[in-house]
């Protein structure tokens, strides 16, 4: 789910990754469902791994990874 | 002014510090247990912020919603003998920008001291009311302690 290079701003379908603060702490990942807000502080409606949905405001510990094309995810 | 939108000062502080956070709109709730159900999280991750008074100043105490505060322990931490819970009347006058019972631990105009119970700090993340009973905020517990310049201690009843 978290493959792909990190980018600055996300689009629908991209993946948000919040890094852990402590050793052993799992990262939190979710899929962007909707891009909200203006360019000064963009935020997202995100569905997380636990299927919950929240409005996410990214900080410095968050990265966004471009959604991989469906064809690229298929094993050949 | 009471509002159902999250506290502006709270949001501003987090944005300025580039802290990640989530807003979770939910049906209006009046208890932490109800908030946990509405948000869909374990009640152990929901924190309440209690406003205390001592020596003419406010102190914000953040503890798991399922726990009870021990004012004797708080007094020992603060080295103060007169720690009390602020009355609703005092709260309404001092924190008019927040709904009663929904004061967040960050962003207060008075730069009040903040005490965070170690149980909250030890959790990876925490949910608390964002100044309103209709919207909660989720963030890393470590970020909460850092942004609030909070002191961490055991302040719950045994």
PDB file of C-alpha atoms in Angstrom:
ATOM      1  CA  UNK A   1       0.000   0.000   0.000  1.00  0.00           C
ATOM      2  CA  UNK A   2       2.862   2.363   0.702  1.00  0.00           C
ATOM      3  CA  UNK A   3       4.919   1.818  -2.416  1.00  0.00           C
ATOM      4  CA  UNK A   4       6.039   4.633  -4.690  1.00  0.00           C
ATOM      5  CA  UNK A   5       8.099   7.785  -4.294  1.00  0.00           C
ATOM      6  CA  UNK A   6       7.239  10.473  -1.747  1.00  0.00           C
ATOM      7  CA  UNK A   7       5.579  13.595  -3.163  1.00  0.00           C
ATOM      8  CA  UNK A   8       4.649  16.975  -1.704  1.00  0.00           C
ATOM      9  CA  UNK A   9       0.926  17.048  -2.311  1.00  0.00           C
ATOM     10  CA  UNK A  10      -1.525  14.286  -2.816  1.00  0.00           C
ATOM     11  CA  UNK A  11      -4.359  13.370  -5.083  1.00  0.00           C
ATOM     12  CA  UNK A  12      -7.268  11.036  -4.757  1.00  0.00           C
ATOM     13  CA  UNK A  13      -5.964   7.493  -4.501  1.00  0.00           C
ATOM     14  CA  UNK A  14      -2.520   8.433  -3.177  1.00  0.00           C
ATOM     15  CA  UNK A  15      -1.293   6.979   0.078  1.00  0.00           C
ATOM     16  CA  UNK A  16      -0.588   8.952   3.248  1.00  0.00           C
ATOM     17  CA  UNK A  17       2.105   7.597   5.554  1.00  0.00           C
ATOM     18  CA  UNK A  18       2.653   8.949   9.060  1.00  0.00           C
ATOM     19  CA  UNK A  19       5.948   7.788  10.449  1.00  0.00           C
ATOM     20  CA  UNK A  20       6.282   6.400  13.955  1.00  0.00           C
ATOM     21  CA  UNK A  21       7.873   8.543  16.656  1.00  0.00           C
ATOM     22  CA  UNK A  22       9.418   5.755  18.621  1.00  0.00           C
ATOM     23  CA  UNK A  23      11.445   2.671  17.868  1.00  0.00           C
ATOM     24  CA  UNK A  24       9.054  -0.142  17.072  1.00  0.00           C
ATOM     25  CA  UNK A  25       6.068   2.150  16.542  1.00  0.00           C
ATOM     26  CA  UNK A  26       4.177   1.248  13.405  1.00  0.00           C
ATOM     27  CA  UNK A  27       3.580   3.813  10.709  1.00  0.00           C
ATOM     28  CA  UNK A  28      -0.026   4.748   9.983  1.00  0.00           C
ATOM     29  CA  UNK A  29      -1.161   4.590   6.393  1.00  0.00           C
ATOM     30  CA  UNK A  30      -4.313   5.543   4.591  1.00  0.00           C
ATOM     31  CA  UNK A  31      -5.738   6.268   1.182  1.00  0.00           C
ATOM     32  CA  UNK A  32      -6.708   9.782   0.134  1.00  0.00           C
ATOM     33  CA  UNK A  33     -10.392   9.844  -0.766  1.00  0.00           C
ATOM     34  CA  UNK A  34     -10.702  13.585  -1.356  1.00  0.00           C
ATOM     35  CA  UNK A  35      -8.443  16.638  -1.480  1.00  0.00           C
ATOM     36  CA  UNK A  36      -9.744  19.566   0.553  1.00  0.00           C
ATOM     37  CA  UNK A  37      -8.701  23.114   1.396  1.00  0.00           C
ATOM     38  CA  UNK A  38      -6.578  25.626  -0.448  1.00  0.00           C
ATOM     39  CA  UNK A  39      -2.935  25.494  -1.460  1.00  0.00           C
ATOM     40  CA  UNK A  40      -1.869  27.272   1.732  1.00  0.00           C
ATOM     41  CA  UNK A  41      -2.844  24.308   3.847  1.00  0.00           C
ATOM     42  CA  UNK A  42      -4.232  21.440   1.890  1.00  0.00           C
ATOM     43  CA  UNK A  43      -5.828  18.591   3.805  1.00  0.00           C
ATOM     44  CA  UNK A  44      -7.442  15.332   2.921  1.00  0.00           C
ATOM     45  CA  UNK A  45     -10.289  13.021   3.665  1.00  0.00           C
ATOM     46  CA  UNK A  46      -8.493   9.760   4.332  1.00  0.00           C
ATOM     47  CA  UNK A  47      -9.563   6.174   4.862  1.00  0.00           C
ATOM     48  CA  UNK A  48      -7.069   4.535   7.189  1.00  0.00           C
ATOM     49  CA  UNK A  49      -6.006   0.920   7.464  1.00  0.00           C
ATOM     50  CA  UNK A  50      -8.589   0.315  10.181  1.00  0.00           C
ATOM     51  CA  UNK A  51     -11.273   1.559   7.744  1.00  0.00           C
ATOM     52  CA  UNK A  52     -11.921   4.716   9.778  1.00  0.00           C
ATOM     53  CA  UNK A  53     -12.224   8.003   7.888  1.00  0.00           C
ATOM     54  CA  UNK A  54     -10.923  11.324   9.167  1.00  0.00           C
ATOM     55  CA  UNK A  55      -9.912  14.742   7.904  1.00  0.00           C
ATOM     56  CA  UNK A  56      -6.132  14.625   7.861  1.00  0.00           C
ATOM     57  CA  UNK A  57      -3.906  17.690   8.093  1.00  0.00           C
ATOM     58  CA  UNK A  58      -0.357  16.607   7.257  1.00  0.00           C
ATOM     59  CA  UNK A  59       2.627  17.751   9.270  1.00  0.00           C
ATOM     60  CA  UNK A  60       6.323  17.225   8.939  1.00  0.00           C
ATOM     61  CA  UNK A  61       6.098  13.545   9.869  1.00  0.00           C
ATOM     62  CA  UNK A  62       3.751  12.726   7.015  1.00  0.00           C
ATOM     63  CA  UNK A  63       4.645  11.692   3.497  1.00  0.00           C
ATOM     64  CA  UNK A  64       2.445  11.025   0.519  1.00  0.00           C
ATOM     65  CA  UNK A  65       3.130   8.350  -2.009  1.00  0.00           C
ATOM     66  CA  UNK A  66       1.657   8.336  -5.474  1.00  0.00           C
ATOM     67  CA  UNK A  67      -0.829   5.613  -6.099  1.00  0.00           C
ATOM     68  CA  UNK A  68       0.639   2.957  -8.304  1.00  0.00           C
ATOM     69  CA  UNK A  69      -1.189   2.272 -11.547  1.00  0.00           C
ATOM     70  CA  UNK A  70      -3.370  -0.778 -11.280  1.00  0.00           C
ATOM     71  CA  UNK A  71      -1.446  -2.496 -14.035  1.00  0.00           C
ATOM     72  CA  UNK A  72       1.843  -1.969 -12.189  1.00  0.00           C
ATOM     73  CA  UNK A  73       0.486  -3.642  -9.076  1.00  0.00           C
ATOM     74  CA  UNK A  74      -0.501  -6.759 -10.925  1.00  0.00           C
ATOM     75  CA  UNK A  75       1.957  -9.572 -10.783  1.00  0.00           C
ATOM     76  CA  UNK A  76       2.946 -10.941 -14.116  1.00  0.00           C
TER      77      UNK A  76
ATOM     78  CA  UNK B   1     -18.605  32.531  21.527  1.00  0.00           C
ATOM     79  CA  UNK B   2     -19.569  28.888  21.540  1.00  0.00           C
ATOM     80  CA  UNK B   3     -19.061  27.102  18.280  1.00  0.00           C
ATOM     81  CA  UNK B   4     -19.326  23.657  16.757  1.00  0.00           C
ATOM     82  CA  UNK B   5     -16.152  24.162  14.736  1.00  0.00           C
ATOM     83  CA  UNK B   6     -12.730  23.317  16.125  1.00  0.00           C
ATOM     84  CA  UNK B   7     -10.914  25.981  18.074  1.00  0.00           C
ATOM     85  CA  UNK B   8      -9.009  28.273  15.748  1.00  0.00           C
ATOM     86  CA  UNK B   9      -6.129  28.803  18.156  1.00  0.00           C
ATOM     87  CA  UNK B  10      -5.693  25.058  18.512  1.00  0.00           C
ATOM     88  CA  UNK B  11      -5.507  24.601  14.761  1.00  0.00           C
ATOM     89  CA  UNK B  12      -3.170  27.561  14.341  1.00  0.00           C
ATOM     90  CA  UNK B  13      -0.685  26.213  16.869  1.00  0.00           C
ATOM     91  CA  UNK B  14      -0.534  22.819  15.179  1.00  0.00           C
ATOM     92  CA  UNK B  15      -0.204  24.287  11.706  1.00  0.00           C
ATOM     93  CA  UNK B  16       2.587  26.601  12.800  1.00  0.00           C
ATOM     94  CA  UNK B  17       4.474  23.690  14.310  1.00  0.00           C
ATOM     95  CA  UNK B  18       3.850  21.440  11.280  1.00  0.00           C
ATOM     96  CA  UNK B  19       2.213  18.801  13.455  1.00  0.00           C
ATOM     97  CA  UNK B  20       0.056  16.151  11.805  1.00  0.00           C
ATOM     98  CA  UNK B  21      -3.459  15.868  13.172  1.00  0.00           C
ATOM     99  CA  UNK B  22      -6.843  14.505  12.269  1.00  0.00           C
ATOM    100  CA  UNK B  23     -10.266  16.029  12.794  1.00  0.00           C
ATOM    101  CA  UNK B  24     -13.135  13.670  13.384  1.00  0.00           C
ATOM    102  CA  UNK B  25     -16.610  15.184  13.111  1.00  0.00           C
ATOM    103  CA  UNK B  26     -19.185  13.213  15.059  1.00  0.00           C
ATOM    104  CA  UNK B  27     -22.632  13.419  16.533  1.00  0.00           C
ATOM    105  CA  UNK B  28     -22.888  15.599  19.588  1.00  0.00           C
ATOM    106  CA  UNK B  29     -21.677  13.801  22.712  1.00  0.00           C
ATOM    107  CA  UNK B  30     -21.591  14.734  26.363  1.00  0.00           C
ATOM    108  CA  UNK B  31     -19.280  12.101  27.796  1.00  0.00           C
ATOM    109  CA  UNK B  32     -15.946  10.619  26.899  1.00  0.00           C
ATOM    110  CA  UNK B  33     -17.472   7.152  26.602  1.00  0.00           C
ATOM    111  CA  UNK B  34     -20.023   8.472  24.136  1.00  0.00           C
ATOM    112  CA  UNK B  35     -17.280  10.323  22.280  1.00  0.00           C
ATOM    113  CA  UNK B  36     -15.285   7.095  21.981  1.00  0.00           C
ATOM    114  CA  UNK B  37     -18.306   5.289  20.562  1.00  0.00           C
ATOM    115  CA  UNK B  38     -19.067   8.122  18.140  1.00  0.00           C
ATOM    116  CA  UNK B  39     -15.469   8.296  16.943  1.00  0.00           C
ATOM    117  CA  UNK B  40     -15.075   4.526  16.867  1.00  0.00           C
ATOM    118  CA  UNK B  41     -11.974   4.247  19.037  1.00  0.00           C
ATOM    119  CA  UNK B  42     -11.065   2.380  22.181  1.00  0.00           C
ATOM    120  CA  UNK B  43     -12.120   4.494  25.202  1.00  0.00           C
ATOM    121  CA  UNK B  44      -8.585   4.098  26.531  1.00  0.00           C
ATOM    122  CA  UNK B  45      -7.383   6.401  23.751  1.00  0.00           C
ATOM    123  CA  UNK B  46      -9.823   9.185  24.607  1.00  0.00           C
ATOM    124  CA  UNK B  47      -8.427  11.846  26.899  1.00  0.00           C
ATOM    125  CA  UNK B  48     -10.251  14.508  28.867  1.00  0.00           C
ATOM    126  CA  UNK B  49      -8.858  17.885  29.758  1.00  0.00           C
ATOM    127  CA  UNK B  50      -9.737  19.118  33.219  1.00  0.00           C
ATOM    128  CA  UNK B  51      -9.216  22.748  34.136  1.00  0.00           C
ATOM    129  CA  UNK B  52      -7.730  23.182  37.577  1.00  0.00           C
ATOM    130  CA  UNK B  53      -7.076  26.290  39.582  1.00  0.00           C
ATOM    131  CA  UNK B  54      -4.209  26.919  41.932  1.00  0.00           C
ATOM    132  CA  UNK B  55      -2.761  30.122  43.305  1.00  0.00           C
ATOM    133  CA  UNK B  56      -4.790  32.237  40.915  1.00  0.00           C
ATOM    134  CA  UNK B  57      -3.752  30.446  37.752  1.00  0.00           C
ATOM    135  CA  UNK B  58      -5.210  27.725  35.569  1.00  0.00           C
ATOM    136  CA  UNK B  59      -3.579  24.370  34.979  1.00  0.00           C
ATOM    137  CA  UNK B  60      -4.846  21.992  32.296  1.00  0.00           C
ATOM    138  CA  UNK B  61      -4.724  18.341  33.298  1.00  0.00           C
ATOM    139  CA  UNK B  62      -4.952  15.723  30.545  1.00  0.00           C
ATOM    140  CA  UNK B  63      -5.788  12.184  31.580  1.00  0.00           C
ATOM    141  CA  UNK B  64      -7.513   9.112  30.150  1.00  0.00           C
ATOM    142  CA  UNK B  65     -11.247   9.682  30.133  1.00  0.00           C
ATOM    143  CA  UNK B  66     -11.758   6.443  32.017  1.00  0.00           C
ATOM    144  CA  UNK B  67      -9.599   7.580  34.940  1.00  0.00           C
ATOM    145  CA  UNK B  68     -10.281   9.906  37.876  1.00  0.00           C
ATOM    146  CA  UNK B  69      -7.915  12.720  38.713  1.00  0.00           C
ATOM    147  CA  UNK B  70      -6.080  12.657  42.020  1.00  0.00           C
ATOM    148  CA  UNK B  71      -5.813  16.278  43.151  1.00  0.00           C
ATOM    149  CA  UNK B  72      -3.421  15.287  45.916  1.00  0.00           C
ATOM    150  CA  UNK B  73      -0.971  13.943  43.337  1.00  0.00           C
ATOM    151  CA  UNK B  74      -1.425  17.066  41.234  1.00  0.00           C
ATOM    152  CA  UNK B  75      -0.672  19.187  44.271  1.00  0.00           C
ATOM    153  CA  UNK B  76       2.519  17.255  44.869  1.00  0.00           C
ATOM    154  CA  UNK B  77       3.610  17.686  41.257  1.00  0.00           C
ATOM    155  CA  UNK B  78       2.854  21.393  41.287  1.00  0.00           C
ATOM    156  CA  UNK B  79       4.067  21.836  44.848  1.00  0.00           C
ATOM    157  CA  UNK B  80       0.779  23.550  45.608  1.00  0.00           C
ATOM    158  CA  UNK B  81      -1.725  22.861  48.350  1.00  0.00           C
ATOM    159  CA  UNK B  82      -4.805  24.526  46.966  1.00  0.00           C
ATOM    160  CA  UNK B  83      -5.503  22.663  43.705  1.00  0.00           C
ATOM    161  CA  UNK B  84      -9.192  22.610  42.789  1.00  0.00           C
ATOM    162  CA  UNK B  85     -11.358  21.818  39.813  1.00  0.00           C
ATOM    163  CA  UNK B  86     -12.548  25.004  38.158  1.00  0.00           C
ATOM    164  CA  UNK B  87     -16.267  25.565  38.480  1.00  0.00           C
ATOM    165  CA  UNK B  88     -18.503  25.710  35.414  1.00  0.00           C
ATOM    166  CA  UNK B  89     -19.039  29.397  36.079  1.00  0.00           C
ATOM    167  CA  UNK B  90     -15.298  30.041  36.093  1.00  0.00           C
ATOM    168  CA  UNK B  91     -14.832  27.939  32.950  1.00  0.00           C
ATOM    169  CA  UNK B  92     -17.519  29.807  31.064  1.00  0.00           C
ATOM    170  CA  UNK B  93     -15.861  33.111  31.911  1.00  0.00           C
ATOM    171  CA  UNK B  94     -12.264  32.085  31.315  1.00  0.00           C
ATOM    172  CA  UNK B  95     -12.671  29.924  28.205  1.00  0.00           C
ATOM    173  CA  UNK B  96     -15.575  31.480  26.304  1.00  0.00           C
ATOM    174  CA  UNK B  97     -14.233  30.279  22.946  1.00  0.00           C
ATOM    175  CA  UNK B  98     -14.825  26.636  23.899  1.00  0.00           C
ATOM    176  CA  UNK B  99     -17.934  24.709  24.699  1.00  0.00           C
ATOM    177  CA  UNK B 100     -18.280  23.880  28.346  1.00  0.00           C
ATOM    178  CA  UNK B 101     -16.447  20.640  29.051  1.00  0.00           C
ATOM    179  CA  UNK B 102     -14.608  20.648  25.725  1.00  0.00           C
ATOM    180  CA  UNK B 103     -11.529  22.712  26.521  1.00  0.00           C
ATOM    181  CA  UNK B 104      -8.614  21.321  24.489  1.00  0.00           C
ATOM    182  CA  UNK B 105      -5.161  20.971  26.042  1.00  0.00           C
ATOM    183  CA  UNK B 106      -3.486  23.153  23.421  1.00  0.00           C
ATOM    184  CA  UNK B 107      -4.018  26.655  22.153  1.00  0.00           C
ATOM    185  CA  UNK B 108      -5.359  28.450  25.181  1.00  0.00           C
ATOM    186  CA  UNK B 109      -4.912  32.207  25.152  1.00  0.00           C
ATOM    187  CA  UNK B 110      -3.545  32.159  28.675  1.00  0.00           C
ATOM    188  CA  UNK B 111      -0.609  29.836  27.984  1.00  0.00           C
ATOM    189  CA  UNK B 112      -1.709  27.805  30.972  1.00  0.00           C
ATOM    190  CA  UNK B 113       0.547  25.100  32.330  1.00  0.00           C
ATOM    191  CA  UNK B 114      -0.344  21.616  31.118  1.00  0.00           C
ATOM    192  CA  UNK B 115       0.004  18.349  33.000  1.00  0.00           C
ATOM    193  CA  UNK B 116      -0.277  15.144  30.996  1.00  0.00           C
ATOM    194  CA  UNK B 117      -0.834  11.876  32.793  1.00  0.00           C
ATOM    195  CA  UNK B 118       1.799   9.300  31.976  1.00  0.00           C
ATOM    196  CA  UNK B 119      -0.876   6.896  30.720  1.00  0.00           C
ATOM    197  CA  UNK B 120      -1.748   9.376  27.971  1.00  0.00           C
ATOM    198  CA  UNK B 121       1.908   9.966  27.124  1.00  0.00           C
ATOM    199  CA  UNK B 122       2.595   6.234  26.973  1.00  0.00           C
ATOM    200  CA  UNK B 123      -0.094   5.679  24.352  1.00  0.00           C
ATOM    201  CA  UNK B 124       0.961   6.151  20.757  1.00  0.00           C
ATOM    202  CA  UNK B 125      -1.888   8.483  19.991  1.00  0.00           C
ATOM    203  CA  UNK B 126      -4.724  10.287  21.704  1.00  0.00           C
ATOM    204  CA  UNK B 127      -8.185  11.618  20.875  1.00  0.00           C
ATOM    205  CA  UNK B 128      -9.612  14.674  22.606  1.00  0.00           C
ATOM    206  CA  UNK B 129     -12.389  17.165  22.036  1.00  0.00           C
ATOM    207  CA  UNK B 130     -11.309  20.030  19.820  1.00  0.00           C
ATOM    208  CA  UNK B 131     -13.126  22.768  21.688  1.00  0.00           C
ATOM    209  CA  UNK B 132     -16.546  21.432  20.754  1.00  0.00           C
ATOM    210  CA  UNK B 133     -18.627  18.384  21.580  1.00  0.00           C
ATOM    211  CA  UNK B 134     -19.133  17.697  17.873  1.00  0.00           C
ATOM    212  CA  UNK B 135     -15.549  17.336  16.701  1.00  0.00           C
ATOM    213  CA  UNK B 136     -12.591  15.422  18.079  1.00  0.00           C
ATOM    214  CA  UNK B 137      -8.926  15.649  17.298  1.00  0.00           C
ATOM    215  CA  UNK B 138      -6.537  12.750  16.966  1.00  0.00           C
ATOM    216  CA  UNK B 139      -2.791  13.256  17.203  1.00  0.00           C
ATOM    217  CA  UNK B 140       0.330  11.565  18.467  1.00  0.00           C
ATOM    218  CA  UNK B 141       0.570  11.678  22.228  1.00  0.00           C
ATOM    219  CA  UNK B 142       4.223  12.675  21.971  1.00  0.00           C
ATOM    220  CA  UNK B 143       3.270  15.665  19.817  1.00  0.00           C
ATOM    221  CA  UNK B 144       0.677  16.720  22.370  1.00  0.00           C
ATOM    222  CA  UNK B 145       3.270  16.689  25.143  1.00  0.00           C
ATOM    223  CA  UNK B 146       5.758  18.550  22.972  1.00  0.00           C
ATOM    224  CA  UNK B 147       3.442  21.259  21.664  1.00  0.00           C
ATOM    225  CA  UNK B 148       1.859  21.879  25.044  1.00  0.00           C
ATOM    226  CA  UNK B 149       5.285  21.928  26.727  1.00  0.00           C
ATOM    227  CA  UNK B 150       3.559  19.649  29.157  1.00  0.00           C
ATOM    228  CA  UNK B 151       4.857  18.100  32.305  1.00  0.00           C
ATOM    229  CA  UNK B 152       4.249  14.342  32.441  1.00  0.00           C
ATOM    230  CA  UNK B 153       3.328  12.744  35.737  1.00  0.00           C
ATOM    231  CA  UNK B 154       1.033  10.217  37.369  1.00  0.00           C
ATOM    232  CA  UNK B 155      -2.029  12.303  38.253  1.00  0.00           C
ATOM    233  CA  UNK B 156      -4.731   9.620  38.347  1.00  0.00           C
ATOM    234  CA  UNK B 157      -6.244   7.893  41.322  1.00  0.00           C
ATOM    235  CA  UNK B 158      -4.680   4.527  42.104  1.00  0.00           C
TER     236      UNK B 158
END
